[in-house]
Each structure stands twice: as C-alpha cells, then as structure tokens.
mmCIF file of C-alpha atoms in Angstrom:
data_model
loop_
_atom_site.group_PDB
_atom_site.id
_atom_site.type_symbol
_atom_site.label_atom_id
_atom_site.label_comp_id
_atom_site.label_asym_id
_atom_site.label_seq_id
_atom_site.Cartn_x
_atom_site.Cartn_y
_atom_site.Cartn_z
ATOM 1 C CA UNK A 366 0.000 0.000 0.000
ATOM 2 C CA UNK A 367 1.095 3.412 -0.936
ATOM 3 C CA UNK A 368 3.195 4.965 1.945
ATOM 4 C CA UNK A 369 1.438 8.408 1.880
ATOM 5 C CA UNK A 370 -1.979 6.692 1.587
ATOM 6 C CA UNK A 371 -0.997 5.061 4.624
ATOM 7 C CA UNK A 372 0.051 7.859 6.567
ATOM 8 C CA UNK A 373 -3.182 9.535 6.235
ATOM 9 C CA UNK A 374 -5.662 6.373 6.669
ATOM 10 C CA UNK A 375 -3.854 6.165 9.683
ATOM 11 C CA UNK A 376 -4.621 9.070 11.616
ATOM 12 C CA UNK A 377 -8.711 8.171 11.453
ATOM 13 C CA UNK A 378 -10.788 6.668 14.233
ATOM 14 C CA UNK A 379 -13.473 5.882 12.188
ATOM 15 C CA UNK A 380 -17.083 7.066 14.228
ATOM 16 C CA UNK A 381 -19.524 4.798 14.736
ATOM 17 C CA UNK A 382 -21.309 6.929 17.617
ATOM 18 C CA UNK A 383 -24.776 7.943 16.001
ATOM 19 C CA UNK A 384 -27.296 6.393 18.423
ATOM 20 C CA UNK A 385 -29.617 5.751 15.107
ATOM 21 C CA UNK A 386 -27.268 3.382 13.432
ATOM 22 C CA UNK A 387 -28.583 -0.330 12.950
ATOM 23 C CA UNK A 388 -26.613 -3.144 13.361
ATOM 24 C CA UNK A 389 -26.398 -3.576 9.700
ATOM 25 C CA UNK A 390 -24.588 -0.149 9.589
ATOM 26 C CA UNK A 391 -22.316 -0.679 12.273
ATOM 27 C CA UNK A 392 -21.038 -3.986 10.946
ATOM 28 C CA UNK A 393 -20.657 -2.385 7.175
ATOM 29 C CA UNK A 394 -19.120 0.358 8.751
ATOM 30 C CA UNK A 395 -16.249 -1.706 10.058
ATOM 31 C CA UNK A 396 -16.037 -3.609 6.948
ATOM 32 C CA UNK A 397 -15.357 0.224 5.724
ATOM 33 C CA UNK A 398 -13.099 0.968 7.779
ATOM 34 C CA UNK A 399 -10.658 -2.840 7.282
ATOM 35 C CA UNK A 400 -11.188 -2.019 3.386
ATOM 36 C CA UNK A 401 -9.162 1.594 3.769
ATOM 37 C CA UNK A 402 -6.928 0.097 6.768
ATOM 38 C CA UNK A 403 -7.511 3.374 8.790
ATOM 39 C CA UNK A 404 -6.419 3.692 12.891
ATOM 40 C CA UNK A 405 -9.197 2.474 14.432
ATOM 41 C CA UNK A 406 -13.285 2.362 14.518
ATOM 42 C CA UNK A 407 -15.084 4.269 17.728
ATOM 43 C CA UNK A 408 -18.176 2.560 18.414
ATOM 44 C CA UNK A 409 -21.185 2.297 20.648
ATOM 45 C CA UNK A 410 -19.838 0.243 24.121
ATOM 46 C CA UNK A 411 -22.417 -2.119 23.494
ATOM 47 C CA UNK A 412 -21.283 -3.499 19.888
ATOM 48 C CA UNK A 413 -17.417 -3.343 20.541
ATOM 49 C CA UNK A 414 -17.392 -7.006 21.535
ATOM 50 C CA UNK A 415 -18.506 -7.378 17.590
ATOM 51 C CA UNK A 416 -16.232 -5.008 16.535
ATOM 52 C CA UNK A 417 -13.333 -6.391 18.216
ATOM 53 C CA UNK A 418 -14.355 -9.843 16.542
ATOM 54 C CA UNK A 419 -14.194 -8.360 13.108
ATOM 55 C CA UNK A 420 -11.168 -6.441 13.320
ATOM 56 C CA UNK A 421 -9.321 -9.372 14.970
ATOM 57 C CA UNK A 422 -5.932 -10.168 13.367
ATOM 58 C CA UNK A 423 -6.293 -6.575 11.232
ATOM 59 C CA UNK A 424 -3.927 -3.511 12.151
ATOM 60 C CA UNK A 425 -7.415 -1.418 12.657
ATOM 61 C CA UNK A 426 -8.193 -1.077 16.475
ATOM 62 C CA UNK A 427 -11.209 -1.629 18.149
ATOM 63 C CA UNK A 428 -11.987 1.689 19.867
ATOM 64 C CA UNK A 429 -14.849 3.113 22.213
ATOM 65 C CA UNK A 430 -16.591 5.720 24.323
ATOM 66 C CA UNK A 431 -16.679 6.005 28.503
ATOM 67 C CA UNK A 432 -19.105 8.899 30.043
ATOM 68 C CA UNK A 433 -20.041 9.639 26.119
ATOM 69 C CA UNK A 434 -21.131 11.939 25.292
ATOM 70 C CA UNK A 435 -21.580 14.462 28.604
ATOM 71 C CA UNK A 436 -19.174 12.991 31.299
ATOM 72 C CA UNK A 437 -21.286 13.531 33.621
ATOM 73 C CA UNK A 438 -21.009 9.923 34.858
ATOM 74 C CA UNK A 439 -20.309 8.769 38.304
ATOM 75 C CA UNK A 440 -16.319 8.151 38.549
ATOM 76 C CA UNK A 441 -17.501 4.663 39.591
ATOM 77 C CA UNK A 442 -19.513 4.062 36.476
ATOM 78 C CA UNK A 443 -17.159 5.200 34.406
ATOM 79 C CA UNK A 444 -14.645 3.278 36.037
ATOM 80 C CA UNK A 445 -16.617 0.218 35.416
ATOM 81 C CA UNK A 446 -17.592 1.210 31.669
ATOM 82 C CA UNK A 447 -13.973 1.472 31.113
ATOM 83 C CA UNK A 448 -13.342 -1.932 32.466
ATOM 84 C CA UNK A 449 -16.103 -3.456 30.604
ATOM 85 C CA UNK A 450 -14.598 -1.833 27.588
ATOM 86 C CA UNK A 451 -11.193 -3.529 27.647
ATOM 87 C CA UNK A 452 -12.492 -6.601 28.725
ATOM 88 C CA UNK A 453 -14.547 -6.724 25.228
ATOM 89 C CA UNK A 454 -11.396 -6.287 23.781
ATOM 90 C CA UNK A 455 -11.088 -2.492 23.137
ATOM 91 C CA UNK A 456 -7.346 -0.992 22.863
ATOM 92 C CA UNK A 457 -7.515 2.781 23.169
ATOM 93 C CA UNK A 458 -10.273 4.643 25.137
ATOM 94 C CA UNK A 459 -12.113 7.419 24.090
ATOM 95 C CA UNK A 460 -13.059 9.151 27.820
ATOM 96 C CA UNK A 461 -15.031 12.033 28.340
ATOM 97 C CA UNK A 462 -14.491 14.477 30.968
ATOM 98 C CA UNK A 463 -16.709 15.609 33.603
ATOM 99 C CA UNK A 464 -18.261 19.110 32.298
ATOM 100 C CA UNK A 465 -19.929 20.197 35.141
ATOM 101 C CA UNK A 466 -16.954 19.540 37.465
ATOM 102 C CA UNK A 467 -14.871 20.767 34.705
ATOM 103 C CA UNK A 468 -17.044 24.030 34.540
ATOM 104 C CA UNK A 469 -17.034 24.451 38.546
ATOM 105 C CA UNK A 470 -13.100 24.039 38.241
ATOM 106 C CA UNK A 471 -13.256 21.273 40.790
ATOM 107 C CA UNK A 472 -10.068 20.188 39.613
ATOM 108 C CA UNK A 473 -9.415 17.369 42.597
ATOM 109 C CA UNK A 474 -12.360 15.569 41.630
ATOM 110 C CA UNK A 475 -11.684 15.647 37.647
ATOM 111 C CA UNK A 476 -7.475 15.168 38.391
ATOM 112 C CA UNK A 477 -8.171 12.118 40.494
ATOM 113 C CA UNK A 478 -10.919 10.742 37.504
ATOM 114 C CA UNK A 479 -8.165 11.255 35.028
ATOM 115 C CA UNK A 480 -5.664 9.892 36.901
ATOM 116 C CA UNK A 481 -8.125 6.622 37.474
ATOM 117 C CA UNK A 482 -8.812 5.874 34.030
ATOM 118 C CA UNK A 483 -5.370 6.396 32.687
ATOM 119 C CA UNK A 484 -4.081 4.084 35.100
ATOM 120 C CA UNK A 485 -7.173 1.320 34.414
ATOM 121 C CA UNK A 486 -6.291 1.382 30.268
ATOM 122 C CA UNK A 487 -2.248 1.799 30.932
ATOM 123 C CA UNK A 488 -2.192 -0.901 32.943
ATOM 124 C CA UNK A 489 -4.184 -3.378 30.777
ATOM 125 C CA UNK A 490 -1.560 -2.249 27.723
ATOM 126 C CA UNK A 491 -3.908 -0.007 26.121
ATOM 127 C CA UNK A 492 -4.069 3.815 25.295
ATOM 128 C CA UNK A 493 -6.669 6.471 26.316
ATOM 129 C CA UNK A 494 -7.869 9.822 24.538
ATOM 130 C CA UNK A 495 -9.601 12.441 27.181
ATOM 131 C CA UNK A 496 -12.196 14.691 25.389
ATOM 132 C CA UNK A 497 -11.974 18.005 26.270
ATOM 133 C CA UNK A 498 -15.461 18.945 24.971
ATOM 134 C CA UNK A 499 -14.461 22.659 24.042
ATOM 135 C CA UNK A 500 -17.065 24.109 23.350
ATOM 136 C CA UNK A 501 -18.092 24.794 26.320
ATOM 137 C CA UNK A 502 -15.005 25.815 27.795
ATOM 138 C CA UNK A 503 -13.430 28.894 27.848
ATOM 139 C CA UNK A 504 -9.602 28.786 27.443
ATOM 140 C CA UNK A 505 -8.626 28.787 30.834
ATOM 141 C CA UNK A 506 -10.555 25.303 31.101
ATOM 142 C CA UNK A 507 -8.644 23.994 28.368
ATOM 143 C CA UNK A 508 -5.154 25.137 29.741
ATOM 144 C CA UNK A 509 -5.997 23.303 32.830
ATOM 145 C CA UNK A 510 -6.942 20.166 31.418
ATOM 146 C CA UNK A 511 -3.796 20.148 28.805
ATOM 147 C CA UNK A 512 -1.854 20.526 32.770
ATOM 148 C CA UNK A 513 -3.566 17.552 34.357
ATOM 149 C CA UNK A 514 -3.790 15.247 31.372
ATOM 150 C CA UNK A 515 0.114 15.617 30.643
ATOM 151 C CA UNK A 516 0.522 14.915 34.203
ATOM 152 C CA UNK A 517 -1.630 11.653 33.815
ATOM 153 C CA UNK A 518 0.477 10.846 30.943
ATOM 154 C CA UNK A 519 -2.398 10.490 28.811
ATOM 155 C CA UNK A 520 -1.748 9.010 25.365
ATOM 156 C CA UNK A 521 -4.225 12.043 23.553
ATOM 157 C CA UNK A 522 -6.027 15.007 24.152
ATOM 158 C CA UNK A 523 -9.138 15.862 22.702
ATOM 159 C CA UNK A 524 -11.286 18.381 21.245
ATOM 160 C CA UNK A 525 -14.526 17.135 21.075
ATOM 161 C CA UNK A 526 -17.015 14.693 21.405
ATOM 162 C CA UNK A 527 -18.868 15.635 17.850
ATOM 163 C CA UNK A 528 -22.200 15.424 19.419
ATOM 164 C CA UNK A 529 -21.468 19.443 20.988
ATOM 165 C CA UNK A 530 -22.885 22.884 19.709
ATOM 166 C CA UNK A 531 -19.237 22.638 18.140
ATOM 167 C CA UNK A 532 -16.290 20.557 16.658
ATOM 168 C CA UNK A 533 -12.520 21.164 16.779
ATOM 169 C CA UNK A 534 -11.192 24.491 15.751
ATOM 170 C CA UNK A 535 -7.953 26.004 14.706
ATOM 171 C CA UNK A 536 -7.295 28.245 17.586
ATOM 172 C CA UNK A 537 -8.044 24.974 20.309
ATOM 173 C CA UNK A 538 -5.808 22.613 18.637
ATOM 174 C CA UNK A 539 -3.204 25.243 18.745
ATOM 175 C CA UNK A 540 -3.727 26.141 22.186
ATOM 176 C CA UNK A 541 -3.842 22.377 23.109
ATOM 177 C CA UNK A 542 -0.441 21.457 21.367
ATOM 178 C CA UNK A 543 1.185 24.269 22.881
ATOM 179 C CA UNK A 544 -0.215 23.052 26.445
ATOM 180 C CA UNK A 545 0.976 19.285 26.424
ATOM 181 C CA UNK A 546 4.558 18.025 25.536
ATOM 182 C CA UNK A 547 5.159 16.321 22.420
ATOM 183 C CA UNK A 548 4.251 13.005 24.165
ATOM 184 C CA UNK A 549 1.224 13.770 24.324
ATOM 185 C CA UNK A 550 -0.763 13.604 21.035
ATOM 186 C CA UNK A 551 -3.508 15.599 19.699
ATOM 187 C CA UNK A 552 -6.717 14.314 18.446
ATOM 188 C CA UNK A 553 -9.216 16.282 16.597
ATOM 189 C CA UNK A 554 -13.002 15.566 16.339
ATOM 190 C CA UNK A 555 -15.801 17.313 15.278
ATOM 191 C CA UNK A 556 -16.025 18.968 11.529
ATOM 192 C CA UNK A 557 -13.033 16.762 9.669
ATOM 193 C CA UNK A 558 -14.540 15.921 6.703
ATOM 194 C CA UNK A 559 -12.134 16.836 3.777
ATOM 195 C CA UNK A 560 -8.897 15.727 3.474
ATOM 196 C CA UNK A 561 -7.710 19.389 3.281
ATOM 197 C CA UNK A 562 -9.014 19.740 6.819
ATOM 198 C CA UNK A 563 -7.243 17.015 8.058
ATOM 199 C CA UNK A 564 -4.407 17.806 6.230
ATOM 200 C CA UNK A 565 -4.519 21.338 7.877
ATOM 201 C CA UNK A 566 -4.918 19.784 11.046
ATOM 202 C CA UNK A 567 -2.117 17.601 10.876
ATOM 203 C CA UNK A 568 0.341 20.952 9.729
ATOM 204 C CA UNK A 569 -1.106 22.173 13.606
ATOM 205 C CA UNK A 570 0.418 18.988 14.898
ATOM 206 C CA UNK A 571 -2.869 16.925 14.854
ATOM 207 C CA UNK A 572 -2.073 13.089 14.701
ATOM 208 C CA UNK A 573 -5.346 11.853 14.424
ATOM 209 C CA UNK A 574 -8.724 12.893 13.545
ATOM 210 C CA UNK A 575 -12.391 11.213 14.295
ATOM 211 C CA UNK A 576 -13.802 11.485 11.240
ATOM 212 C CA UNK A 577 -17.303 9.815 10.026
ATOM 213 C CA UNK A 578 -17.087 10.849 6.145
ATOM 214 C CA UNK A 579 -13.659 8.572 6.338
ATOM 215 C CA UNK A 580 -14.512 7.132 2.759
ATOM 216 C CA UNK A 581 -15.184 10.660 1.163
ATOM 217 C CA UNK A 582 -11.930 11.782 2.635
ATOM 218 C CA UNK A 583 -9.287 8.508 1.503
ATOM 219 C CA UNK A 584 -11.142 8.336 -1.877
ATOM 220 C CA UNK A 585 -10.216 12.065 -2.551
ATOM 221 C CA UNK A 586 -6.716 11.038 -0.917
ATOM 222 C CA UNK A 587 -6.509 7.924 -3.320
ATOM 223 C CA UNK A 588 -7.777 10.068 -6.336
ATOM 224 C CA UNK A 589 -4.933 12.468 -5.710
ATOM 225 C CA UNK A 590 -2.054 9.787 -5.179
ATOM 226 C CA UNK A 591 -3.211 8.290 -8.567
ATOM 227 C CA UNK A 592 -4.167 5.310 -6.666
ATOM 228 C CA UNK A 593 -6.732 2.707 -7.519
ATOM 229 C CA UNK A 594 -10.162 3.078 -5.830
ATOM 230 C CA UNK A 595 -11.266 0.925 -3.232
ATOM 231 C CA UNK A 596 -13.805 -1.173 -3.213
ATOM 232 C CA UNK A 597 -15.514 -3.450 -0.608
#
C-alpha cells in the first residue's frame, strides 16, 4: 500500500457513535473501515465485543466511548464502563471528561478521575484519549486540562465529542499542542470531513482525527495519489 496513503488512513478513528445506526450499519461500517486500513473504529460500548471480533488479526483497532457523550457519569460508572470496555477487547479509550466539574473548576475531583482511568487502560496495555469537549469551555478550562492530562500521561487530548454545539477548531488545537509536551498527542473531532481539513490539522500537529465521512476523505486522498479506488 502506498506509503502516503498510509500515513493519512492512519490518523482516522473511524465514528460509529450515532445512536440511530442499525446493526447492519455498524457492521458495514467496520467492513469500511478494514477495506481503507484506517487507525481504528469508535463505536457504541455495546457493539465493541462485535467489533473487536471483526477487526481481529487486522492492524485497525477496536476503539470506544466512557461517560459519552456528557461525562457527567459517576467516577464509579465510568470506572466500570472502562473496564467493561477492555475486557470486550477495546485498545484505546475514548473518555469524556466531567463538564460540570470541569465548569465548577473542581479540579481534585476531575485530576483524580483522570488519573483513574489512565491508570485502568495503561495498565491493561492499552491507550486512552480524554475529550476536552471545548465548546463549552473557555480557554482557561482547556489550559488546565492540557496541565492535568500531561501529568496523567495520557496518550491524547481531545477536542470534542462531535455530538457538541461545536467541533474542533484552529485556535483549540493550537492552544492544546502548545499546552501538552510532544508526548502527548492531539486528536481532533468534530467537523473533519475533507482531506484538506485534516491535512490542515495535521500541519497544527494533529495526529489523528475522528472522522465519520472517512470514505469521502481517503477516496479524494486515493484520487490524488493516482491510486486505484477501493472497493468493498
């Protein structure tokens, strides 16, 4: 496979989230997502298990949601949905913060949740991305967060969930690379739908994108390389 075609398919988590998508969907969608060998596919907790079975022995991860899509969870619950998660074989975690506590800057409470979950997917060899949710944050928020998840050693930040009055910006994926060290990597979500975006994403320092329109985007990036299309 092309090198550069690579490269790109592999900064997509492919989003299965919609709460309206039928089984059918979900399946095809992974089907989609082994055809163009992107990252990973980001679906619903309760069909990972399948996912995980059809992505078995493929370099596509299996990839899903705790406290989606407000955060509001109990650190217990989450806790356990995160458990549940890796148990059904998922390998990188995509965790939402608490808003509310975010938004009251109870910073204990959303440092120690951080610190919990990190330490539950680390510790079973897998990775975990903490959603920022921006949109509703002002910048000092945002800052704050960038602190405590570098101190967490998480393996991404996050801009958003993609189900928020907004997706990821320019100015907060700036702002967020300039807050964590270069071991922590930046995800954006929310709006990618082009491969120009992406590719002006990944210029910010972006290395990986949610993405739902993942076929629109790798055919254009196929078309471009001179490439063969894919089909599945």
């Amino acid at each position: 496979m092309d090198e550069q075609y690579q490269k790109i398919a592999k900064m997509i988590d492919h989003s299965l989230l919609s709460p309206i998508l039928t089984i059918p969907e979900l399946e095809a969608g992974c089907q989609l997502a082994l055809a163009y060998d992107v990252a990973s596919v980001c679906i619903m907790p309760c069909y990972l298990k399948r996912c995980a079975e059809i992505l078995e022995h493929s370099a596509v991860e299996p990839s899903t949601t705790v406290g989606f899509p407000h955060g509001c969870h109990t650190m217990l619950v989450k806790l356990r949905e995160a458990e549940q998660a890796l148990e059904d074989g998922c390998t990188e975690l995509d965790v939402v913060v608490n808003l509310s506590r975010v938004l009251s800057e109870d910073w204990k409470y959303v440092e120690t949740e951080i610190a919990l979950l990190t330490r539950t997917a680390h510790q079973s060899g897998q990775k975990i991305k903490v959603i920022f949710e921006n949109c509703y944050l002002a910048d000092k928020h945002k800052i704050e967060l960038c602190r405590i998840c570098s101190a967490a050693n998480v393996d991404w930040v996050k801009t958003s969930t993609g189900y928020g009055t907004g997706g990821a910006t320019i100015e907060d994926l700036k702002l967020m690379r300039e807050h964590t060290p270069r071991q922590v990597q930046v995800k954006a979500a929310g709006g990618i739908r082009t491969l120009d975006k992406l590719l002006e994403v990944r210029d910010l320092g972006v290395s990986r994108v949610g993405a739902s329109a993942t076929r629109d985007i790798l055919d254009t990036c196929r078309e471009r390389l001179k490439l063969p299309a894919i089909t599945f």
